[in-house]
Amino acid sequence: MNLEDRLRGAADAIIEATRHESPQDELKKLYVESDQRAQDPLELLAFDHAMKETQLGPAAYALGVHYVVQDKLDEADYWLRVAAQSDVGDAALRLAQLCELRAVLNFNKSEGPDSALEQLSHSQNLEARYWYTRAAAAGYENGKPELLSVAEQPNEPIDCCDHMEVGSSLLRAGRLVDNAQEEALTIVRRARRDAESFVEDAQEEADQAQVMAREARRDAQAFVDEARAEVESLANQREILALQLAQLRSMLEGLATVVARNETGRSGFGRLSGRLRRGRSRAASRRSVMSADVEFCARIIAGVQDALEMPDDEIPSRDLLARAIASVSPTGRQHDIRHESIRLAESTVGSQRRMSAAWGSVAVAGR
């Protein structure tokens, strides 16, 4: 049997022996091993030191916090330093804050740059930076809500004295204030975002309103320009109509003279009219005579049209000629014809005035 076989057999025996051991047997072996170590003075001293360190850290932390609350900074500095060296809670952060506070106090008490207090202040600032670095490495940062209180340290009472009770109350109140400030800032930021969104929407609506106003102004201006052009066209038509009425008045006066001579038989036009009506029966009605007169006047106006080179749509209709001739009496033909022409002109002028009033309304709406 070689060495490898012996080692394998010993390992199998150990595994087989431990497989059947109960927790009670393992605890008994642990006690036996502890008794054996207690018989060695060096191991016993190391064990006692470890136990003291385990109990000293939290106790030093609680004591240091007590001294801070009681405003005993020297004692608080000593015990917080012990707790920070044992890495208890946020002792390093509290010690850094305490060093920073003492540096500020010493600087305010110093009398000059060469005084001992100011030099002490500089050294305390350096020490505060060191402990801030230790606190950051342990997961604590200055000013963060992760700062632990005595109540958050294990196995340490919080309200063991009046000072600690007041201090814990102030700590809780400070945390409530911090939470309220954070909520207030959140509400303010949300309100600011809502206000900015509302202002942007209002600005967009204002821009749209300006665009609509410009479009409405352009439409109104186009409508006004169109109405102005229409009124100017009507004014031109009025001038043309006045000229045509003057021409019609002159023609009707001439027609009245021709008709009068036709009735008395003292004119070539009268003889022409007689020849036109010679074949008619004398018992024909006045309406037949009036139709003949209208036909006669129409022929005369056709000759006038050729002489004046007037278009067809500017020549009086047969109905107008019939009314003009019917209104002529043997005693006052020219007067009645003028009256009829003036009535037609006044009717045209009334229409023109109504159009001018409509133009005034359009101008007001455009402004």
Tab-separated table of C-alpha atoms in Angstrom:
chain	number	residue	atom	x	y	z
A	1	MET	CA	0.000	0.000	0.000
A	2	ASN	CA	1.475	3.276	-1.118
A	3	LEU	CA	1.035	6.772	0.362
A	4	GLU	CA	-1.843	7.702	-1.959
A	5	ASP	CA	-3.884	4.743	-0.837
A	6	ARG	CA	-3.285	5.610	2.783
A	7	LEU	CA	-4.453	9.227	2.321
A	8	ARG	CA	-7.554	8.091	0.450
A	9	GLY	CA	-8.427	5.657	3.218
A	10	ALA	CA	-7.963	8.312	5.928
A	11	ALA	CA	-10.193	10.756	4.035
A	12	ASP	CA	-12.891	8.148	3.598
A	13	ALA	CA	-12.768	7.379	7.314
A	14	ILE	CA	-13.152	11.066	8.214
A	15	ILE	CA	-16.059	11.503	5.825
A	16	GLU	CA	-17.737	8.394	7.139
A	17	ALA	CA	-17.252	9.543	10.751
A	18	THR	CA	-18.642	13.054	10.170
A	19	ARG	CA	-21.580	11.727	8.241
A	20	HIS	CA	-23.087	10.157	11.337
A	21	GLU	CA	-22.356	13.089	13.718
A	22	SER	CA	-25.294	15.137	15.000
A	23	PRO	CA	-25.263	18.920	15.685
A	24	GLN	CA	-24.950	18.180	19.367
A	25	ASP	CA	-21.767	16.170	18.736
A	26	GLU	CA	-20.325	18.999	16.651
A	27	LEU	CA	-21.159	21.505	19.432
A	28	LYS	CA	-19.396	19.306	21.990
A	29	LYS	CA	-16.307	19.228	19.786
A	30	LEU	CA	-16.435	23.015	19.519
A	31	TYR	CA	-16.533	23.353	23.294
A	32	VAL	CA	-13.599	20.981	23.651
A	33	GLU	CA	-11.589	23.011	21.133
A	34	SER	CA	-12.485	26.253	22.979
A	35	ASP	CA	-11.320	24.781	26.289
A	36	GLN	CA	-8.067	23.707	24.714
A	37	ARG	CA	-7.465	27.264	23.370
A	38	ALA	CA	-8.372	28.817	26.715
A	39	GLN	CA	-5.514	26.934	28.304
A	40	ASP	CA	-3.108	28.922	26.064
A	41	PRO	CA	-2.560	32.464	27.570
A	42	LEU	CA	-1.842	34.130	24.207
A	43	GLU	CA	-4.937	32.755	22.518
A	44	LEU	CA	-7.017	33.649	25.547
A	45	LEU	CA	-5.738	37.274	25.426
A	46	ALA	CA	-6.528	37.552	21.711
A	47	PHE	CA	-9.990	36.153	22.296
A	48	ASP	CA	-10.691	38.652	25.082
A	49	HIS	CA	-9.435	41.527	22.927
A	50	ALA	CA	-11.729	40.514	20.064
A	51	MET	CA	-14.716	40.336	22.402
A	52	LYS	CA	-13.928	43.749	23.837
A	53	GLU	CA	-13.551	45.241	20.371
A	54	THR	CA	-16.891	43.806	19.383
A	55	GLN	CA	-18.603	45.394	22.370
A	56	LEU	CA	-16.511	48.579	22.422
A	57	GLY	CA	-17.395	49.820	18.929
A	58	PRO	CA	-21.180	50.230	19.350
A	59	ALA	CA	-20.761	51.488	22.926
A	60	ALA	CA	-18.223	54.113	21.827
A	61	TYR	CA	-20.529	55.169	18.965
A	62	ALA	CA	-23.507	55.637	21.284
A	63	LEU	CA	-21.392	57.520	23.805
A	64	GLY	CA	-19.960	59.800	21.131
A	65	VAL	CA	-23.437	60.644	19.828
A	66	HIS	CA	-24.528	61.398	23.377
A	67	TYR	CA	-21.666	63.858	23.801
A	68	VAL	CA	-22.480	65.539	20.485
A	69	VAL	CA	-26.067	66.076	21.585
A	70	GLN	CA	-24.814	67.452	24.912
A	71	ASP	CA	-22.455	69.785	23.012
A	72	LYS	CA	-19.324	68.213	24.574
A	73	LEU	CA	-17.204	68.182	21.463
A	74	ASP	CA	-13.901	66.948	22.938
A	75	GLU	CA	-15.427	63.830	24.515
A	76	ALA	CA	-17.532	63.237	21.405
A	77	ASP	CA	-14.419	63.461	19.231
A	78	TYR	CA	-12.619	60.801	21.312
A	79	TRP	CA	-15.404	58.223	21.366
A	80	LEU	CA	-16.493	58.745	17.768
A	81	ARG	CA	-12.858	58.209	16.766
A	82	VAL	CA	-12.878	54.859	18.615
A	83	ALA	CA	-16.125	53.862	16.902
A	84	ALA	CA	-14.874	54.991	13.477
A	85	GLN	CA	-11.703	52.914	13.853
A	86	SER	CA	-13.933	49.915	14.551
A	87	ASP	CA	-16.073	50.734	11.432
A	88	VAL	CA	-19.291	51.027	13.408
A	89	GLY	CA	-22.208	52.426	11.391
A	90	ASP	CA	-21.701	55.977	10.174
A	91	ALA	CA	-19.204	56.871	12.896
A	92	ALA	CA	-16.665	57.988	10.262
A	93	LEU	CA	-19.169	60.412	8.725
A	94	ARG	CA	-20.191	61.828	12.097
A	95	LEU	CA	-16.534	62.224	13.052
A	96	ALA	CA	-15.808	64.049	9.751
A	97	GLN	CA	-18.669	66.453	10.394
A	98	LEU	CA	-17.474	67.006	13.949
A	99	CYS	CA	-13.919	67.739	12.761
A	100	GLU	CA	-15.255	70.199	10.204
A	101	LEU	CA	-17.363	71.927	12.860
A	102	ARG	CA	-14.424	72.237	15.270
A	103	ALA	CA	-12.229	73.592	12.443
A	104	VAL	CA	-14.748	76.350	11.743
A	105	LEU	CA	-15.024	77.230	15.432
A	106	ASN	CA	-11.241	77.395	15.854
A	107	PHE	CA	-10.876	79.512	12.718
A	108	ASN	CA	-13.429	81.999	14.019
A	109	LYS	CA	-11.574	82.220	17.327
A	110	SER	CA	-8.158	82.690	15.732
A	111	GLU	CA	-6.486	86.117	15.796
A	112	GLY	CA	-4.352	85.844	12.682
A	113	PRO	CA	-2.843	83.530	10.079
A	114	ASP	CA	0.018	82.553	12.386
A	115	SER	CA	-2.088	81.742	15.419
A	116	ALA	CA	-2.227	78.238	16.847
A	117	LEU	CA	-6.000	78.053	16.498
A	118	GLU	CA	-5.870	78.696	12.764
A	119	GLN	CA	-3.162	76.070	12.308
A	120	LEU	CA	-5.303	73.671	14.314
A	121	SER	CA	-8.211	74.565	12.078
A	122	HIS	CA	-6.201	73.575	8.990
A	123	SER	CA	-5.202	70.244	10.516
A	124	GLN	CA	-8.800	69.532	11.496
A	125	ASN	CA	-9.932	70.278	7.945
A	126	LEU	CA	-7.439	67.749	6.638
A	127	GLU	CA	-8.648	65.199	9.183
A	128	ALA	CA	-12.269	65.883	8.160
A	129	ARG	CA	-11.373	65.130	4.528
A	130	TYR	CA	-9.803	61.839	5.596
A	131	TRP	CA	-12.861	60.711	7.526
A	132	TYR	CA	-15.161	61.851	4.704
A	133	THR	CA	-13.173	59.546	2.425
A	134	ARG	CA	-13.558	56.668	4.897
A	135	ALA	CA	-17.297	57.344	5.165
A	136	ALA	CA	-17.700	57.387	1.375
A	137	ALA	CA	-15.842	54.078	1.147
A	138	ALA	CA	-18.248	52.638	3.733
A	139	GLY	CA	-21.258	53.813	1.670
A	140	TYR	CA	-22.097	57.048	3.495
A	141	GLU	CA	-22.021	60.477	1.843
A	142	ASN	CA	-22.284	63.878	3.452
A	143	GLY	CA	-25.782	65.325	3.446
A	144	LYS	CA	-27.495	62.158	2.220
A	145	PRO	CA	-30.517	60.724	4.085
A	146	GLU	CA	-28.551	57.503	4.689
A	147	LEU	CA	-27.068	59.130	7.815
A	148	LEU	CA	-27.825	56.702	10.647
A	149	SER	CA	-29.082	57.635	14.087
A	150	VAL	CA	-28.410	55.865	17.375
A	151	ALA	CA	-31.759	54.118	17.046
A	152	GLU	CA	-30.494	52.424	13.873
A	153	GLN	CA	-27.450	50.949	15.623
A	154	PRO	CA	-27.957	47.449	17.088
A	155	ASN	CA	-28.379	46.880	20.804
A	156	GLU	CA	-28.214	50.580	21.721
A	157	PRO	CA	-31.103	52.447	23.415
A	158	ILE	CA	-32.035	55.850	22.015
A	159	ASP	CA	-33.957	57.696	24.728
A	160	CYS	CA	-31.627	56.834	27.585
A	161	CYS	CA	-31.485	60.476	28.772
A	162	ASP	CA	-33.211	63.788	28.229
A	163	HIS	CA	-30.571	65.055	25.848
A	164	MET	CA	-30.820	61.990	23.635
A	165	GLU	CA	-34.600	62.173	23.638
A	166	VAL	CA	-34.452	65.785	22.480
A	167	GLY	CA	-31.748	64.929	19.969
A	168	SER	CA	-33.713	62.043	18.511
A	169	SER	CA	-36.806	64.234	18.291
A	170	LEU	CA	-34.835	66.903	16.469
A	171	LEU	CA	-33.438	64.279	14.138
A	172	ARG	CA	-36.886	62.961	13.282
A	173	ALA	CA	-38.164	66.514	12.856
A	174	GLY	CA	-35.259	67.305	10.552
A	175	ARG	CA	-36.015	64.286	8.437
A	176	LEU	CA	-39.669	65.268	8.220
A	177	VAL	CA	-38.633	68.760	7.147
A	178	ASP	CA	-36.287	67.336	4.526
A	179	ASN	CA	-39.029	65.087	3.170
A	180	ALA	CA	-41.480	68.004	3.109
A	181	GLN	CA	-38.951	70.157	1.256
A	182	GLU	CA	-38.362	67.407	-1.271
A	183	GLU	CA	-42.090	66.998	-1.847
A	184	ALA	CA	-42.499	70.774	-2.143
A	185	LEU	CA	-39.707	70.935	-4.712
A	186	THR	CA	-41.342	68.104	-6.629
A	187	ILE	CA	-44.673	69.943	-6.627
A	188	VAL	CA	-42.994	73.177	-7.722
A	189	ARG	CA	-41.161	71.428	-10.556
A	190	ARG	CA	-44.381	69.756	-11.679
A	191	ALA	CA	-46.257	73.073	-11.511
A	192	ARG	CA	-43.477	74.779	-13.480
A	193	ARG	CA	-43.661	72.106	-16.177
A	194	ASP	CA	-47.455	72.447	-16.341
A	195	ALA	CA	-47.186	76.244	-16.518
A	196	GLU	CA	-44.591	76.063	-19.295
A	197	SER	CA	-46.798	73.620	-21.199
A	198	PHE	CA	-49.801	75.926	-20.714
A	199	VAL	CA	-47.794	78.933	-21.932
A	200	GLU	CA	-46.626	77.004	-24.990
A	201	ASP	CA	-50.212	75.963	-25.787
A	202	ALA	CA	-51.425	79.543	-25.300
A	203	GLN	CA	-48.647	80.858	-27.543
A	204	GLU	CA	-49.544	78.317	-30.207
A	205	GLU	CA	-53.212	79.298	-30.021
A	206	ALA	CA	-52.228	82.983	-30.207
A	207	ASP	CA	-50.154	82.296	-33.321
A	208	GLN	CA	-53.079	80.461	-34.884
A	209	ALA	CA	-55.364	83.373	-33.994
A	210	GLN	CA	-52.942	85.805	-35.648
A	211	VAL	CA	-52.857	83.659	-38.773
A	212	MET	CA	-56.658	83.533	-38.839
A	213	ALA	CA	-56.817	87.309	-38.296
A	214	ARG	CA	-54.431	87.912	-41.201
A	215	GLU	CA	-56.462	85.605	-43.428
A	216	ALA	CA	-59.691	87.335	-42.386
A	217	ARG	CA	-58.071	90.729	-43.066
A	218	ARG	CA	-56.991	89.579	-46.521
A	219	ASP	CA	-60.463	88.203	-47.255
A	220	ALA	CA	-62.087	91.430	-46.054
A	221	GLN	CA	-59.682	93.507	-48.142
A	222	ALA	CA	-60.413	91.375	-51.199
A	223	PHE	CA	-64.154	91.755	-50.565
A	224	VAL	CA	-63.759	95.530	-50.174
A	225	ASP	CA	-61.695	95.765	-53.356
A	226	GLU	CA	-64.267	93.714	-55.227
A	227	ALA	CA	-67.104	95.877	-53.882
A	228	ARG	CA	-65.177	99.050	-54.774
A	229	ALA	CA	-64.633	97.772	-58.307
A	230	GLU	CA	-68.324	96.906	-58.564
A	231	VAL	CA	-69.340	100.367	-57.331
A	232	GLU	CA	-66.965	102.000	-59.792
A	233	SER	CA	-68.460	99.857	-62.536
A	234	LEU	CA	-71.944	100.944	-61.467
A	235	ALA	CA	-70.802	104.566	-61.500
A	236	ASN	CA	-69.542	104.145	-65.042
A	237	GLN	CA	-72.818	102.501	-65.990
A	238	ARG	CA	-74.623	105.451	-64.436
A	239	GLU	CA	-72.709	107.875	-66.617
A	240	ILE	CA	-73.421	105.761	-69.674
A	241	LEU	CA	-77.094	105.531	-68.688
A	242	ALA	CA	-77.306	109.308	-68.241
A	243	LEU	CA	-75.850	109.775	-71.720
A	244	GLN	CA	-78.292	107.261	-73.153
A	245	LEU	CA	-81.198	108.994	-71.386
A	246	ALA	CA	-80.130	112.287	-72.944
A	247	GLN	CA	-80.003	110.646	-76.361
A	248	LEU	CA	-83.397	109.008	-75.726
A	249	ARG	CA	-84.882	112.339	-74.635
A	250	SER	CA	-83.675	113.941	-77.861
A	251	MET	CA	-85.036	111.085	-79.949
A	252	LEU	CA	-88.421	111.125	-78.189
A	253	GLU	CA	-88.724	114.858	-78.699
A	254	GLY	CA	-88.032	114.323	-82.404
A	255	LEU	CA	-90.541	111.468	-82.513
A	256	ALA	CA	-93.197	113.635	-80.899
A	257	THR	CA	-92.645	116.287	-83.556
A	258	VAL	CA	-92.851	113.680	-86.318
A	259	VAL	CA	-96.050	112.180	-84.897
A	260	ALA	CA	-97.661	115.639	-84.624
A	261	ARG	CA	-96.850	116.445	-88.243
A	262	ASN	CA	-98.142	113.049	-89.289
A	263	GLU	CA	-101.526	113.809	-87.767
A	264	THR	CA	-101.814	117.255	-89.452
A	265	GLY	CA	-100.434	116.079	-92.808
A	266	ARG	CA	-97.739	118.882	-92.933
A	267	SER	CA	-94.628	116.715	-93.137
A	268	GLY	CA	-92.950	114.270	-95.440
A	269	PHE	CA	-92.851	111.899	-92.551
A	270	GLY	CA	-96.573	112.466	-92.124
A	271	ARG	CA	-97.227	111.595	-95.772
A	272	LEU	CA	-95.099	108.501	-95.284
A	273	SER	CA	-97.162	107.563	-92.261
A	274	GLY	CA	-100.373	108.197	-94.214
A	275	ARG	CA	-99.225	105.940	-96.997
A	276	LEU	CA	-98.397	103.239	-94.523
A	277	ARG	CA	-101.849	103.442	-92.955
A	278	ARG	CA	-103.818	104.155	-96.188
A	279	GLY	CA	-104.903	100.579	-96.731
A	280	ARG	CA	-106.189	100.198	-93.198
A	281	SER	CA	-109.867	100.395	-92.417
A	282	ARG	CA	-111.087	103.648	-90.847
A	283	ALA	CA	-113.083	101.545	-88.363
A	284	ALA	CA	-109.820	100.087	-86.926
A	285	SER	CA	-109.364	100.563	-83.262
A	286	ARG	CA	-107.006	103.035	-81.599
A	287	ARG	CA	-104.844	100.114	-80.607
A	288	SER	CA	-104.158	99.331	-84.271
A	289	VAL	CA	-103.231	102.963	-84.859
A	290	MET	CA	-100.922	102.875	-81.842
A	291	SER	CA	-99.237	99.740	-83.198
A	292	ALA	CA	-98.696	101.473	-86.502
A	293	ASP	CA	-97.237	104.484	-84.720
A	294	VAL	CA	-94.908	102.218	-82.781
A	295	GLU	CA	-93.798	100.514	-85.984
A	296	PHE	CA	-93.287	103.891	-87.582
A	297	CYS	CA	-91.218	105.154	-84.660
A	298	ALA	CA	-89.193	101.962	-84.638
A	299	ARG	CA	-88.235	102.549	-88.255
A	300	ILE	CA	-87.243	106.113	-87.438
A	301	ILE	CA	-85.126	104.942	-84.478
A	302	ALA	CA	-83.454	102.377	-86.735
A	303	GLY	CA	-82.388	105.233	-88.956
A	304	VAL	CA	-81.155	107.160	-85.934
A	305	GLN	CA	-79.232	104.071	-84.804
A	306	ASP	CA	-77.452	103.897	-88.152
A	307	ALA	CA	-76.632	107.607	-87.951
A	308	LEU	CA	-75.328	107.447	-84.331
A	309	GLU	CA	-73.707	103.993	-84.704
A	310	MET	CA	-75.406	102.779	-81.488
A	311	PRO	CA	-75.388	99.063	-80.517
A	312	ASP	CA	-78.642	97.125	-80.510
A	313	ASP	CA	-78.812	96.720	-76.716
A	314	GLU	CA	-78.877	100.526	-76.272
A	315	ILE	CA	-81.940	101.113	-78.506
A	316	PRO	CA	-85.320	101.602	-76.731
A	317	SER	CA	-87.624	98.600	-76.852
A	318	ARG	CA	-91.063	98.606	-78.468
A	319	ASP	CA	-92.740	98.611	-75.024
A	320	LEU	CA	-90.861	101.764	-74.082
A	321	LEU	CA	-91.841	103.391	-77.375
A	322	ALA	CA	-95.480	102.402	-76.856
A	323	ARG	CA	-95.532	104.006	-73.379
A	324	ALA	CA	-93.843	107.133	-74.701
A	325	ILE	CA	-96.234	107.537	-77.637
A	326	ALA	CA	-99.301	106.713	-75.537
A	327	SER	CA	-98.348	109.458	-73.081
A	328	VAL	CA	-98.158	112.082	-75.829
A	329	SER	CA	-101.270	114.248	-76.230
A	330	PRO	CA	-102.003	116.631	-79.129
A	331	THR	CA	-101.560	119.644	-76.818
A	332	GLY	CA	-98.472	118.692	-74.814
A	333	ARG	CA	-96.523	115.864	-76.421
A	334	GLN	CA	-93.017	117.199	-75.754
A	335	HIS	CA	-93.797	117.940	-72.111
A	336	ASP	CA	-95.181	114.427	-71.496
A	337	ILE	CA	-92.242	112.810	-73.229
A	338	ARG	CA	-89.810	114.792	-71.090
A	339	HIS	CA	-91.769	113.787	-67.965
A	340	GLU	CA	-91.549	110.101	-68.908
A	341	SER	CA	-87.803	110.396	-69.526
A	342	ILE	CA	-87.250	112.179	-66.219
A	343	ARG	CA	-89.215	109.473	-64.365
A	344	LEU	CA	-87.041	106.761	-65.897
A	345	ALA	CA	-83.904	108.721	-64.973
A	346	GLU	CA	-85.077	109.183	-61.366
A	347	SER	CA	-85.747	105.443	-61.095
A	348	THR	CA	-82.215	104.762	-62.284
A	349	VAL	CA	-80.763	107.336	-59.857
A	350	GLY	CA	-82.689	105.685	-56.943
A	351	SER	CA	-81.112	102.345	-57.799
A	352	GLN	CA	-77.730	104.056	-57.894
A	353	ARG	CA	-78.267	105.559	-54.405
A	354	ARG	CA	-79.214	102.175	-52.977
A	355	MET	CA	-76.023	100.751	-54.389
A	356	SER	CA	-74.026	103.622	-52.795
A	357	ALA	CA	-75.584	102.808	-49.397
A	358	ALA	CA	-74.588	99.165	-49.846
A	359	TRP	CA	-71.044	100.322	-50.661
A	360	GLY	CA	-70.950	102.293	-47.396
A	361	SER	CA	-71.932	99.179	-45.415
A	362	VAL	CA	-69.243	97.152	-47.169
A	363	ALA	CA	-66.592	99.791	-46.364
A	364	VAL	CA	-67.520	99.766	-42.658
A	365	ALA	CA	-67.349	95.952	-42.561
A	366	GLY	CA	-63.923	96.058	-44.226
A	367	ARG	CA	-62.541	98.361	-41.546
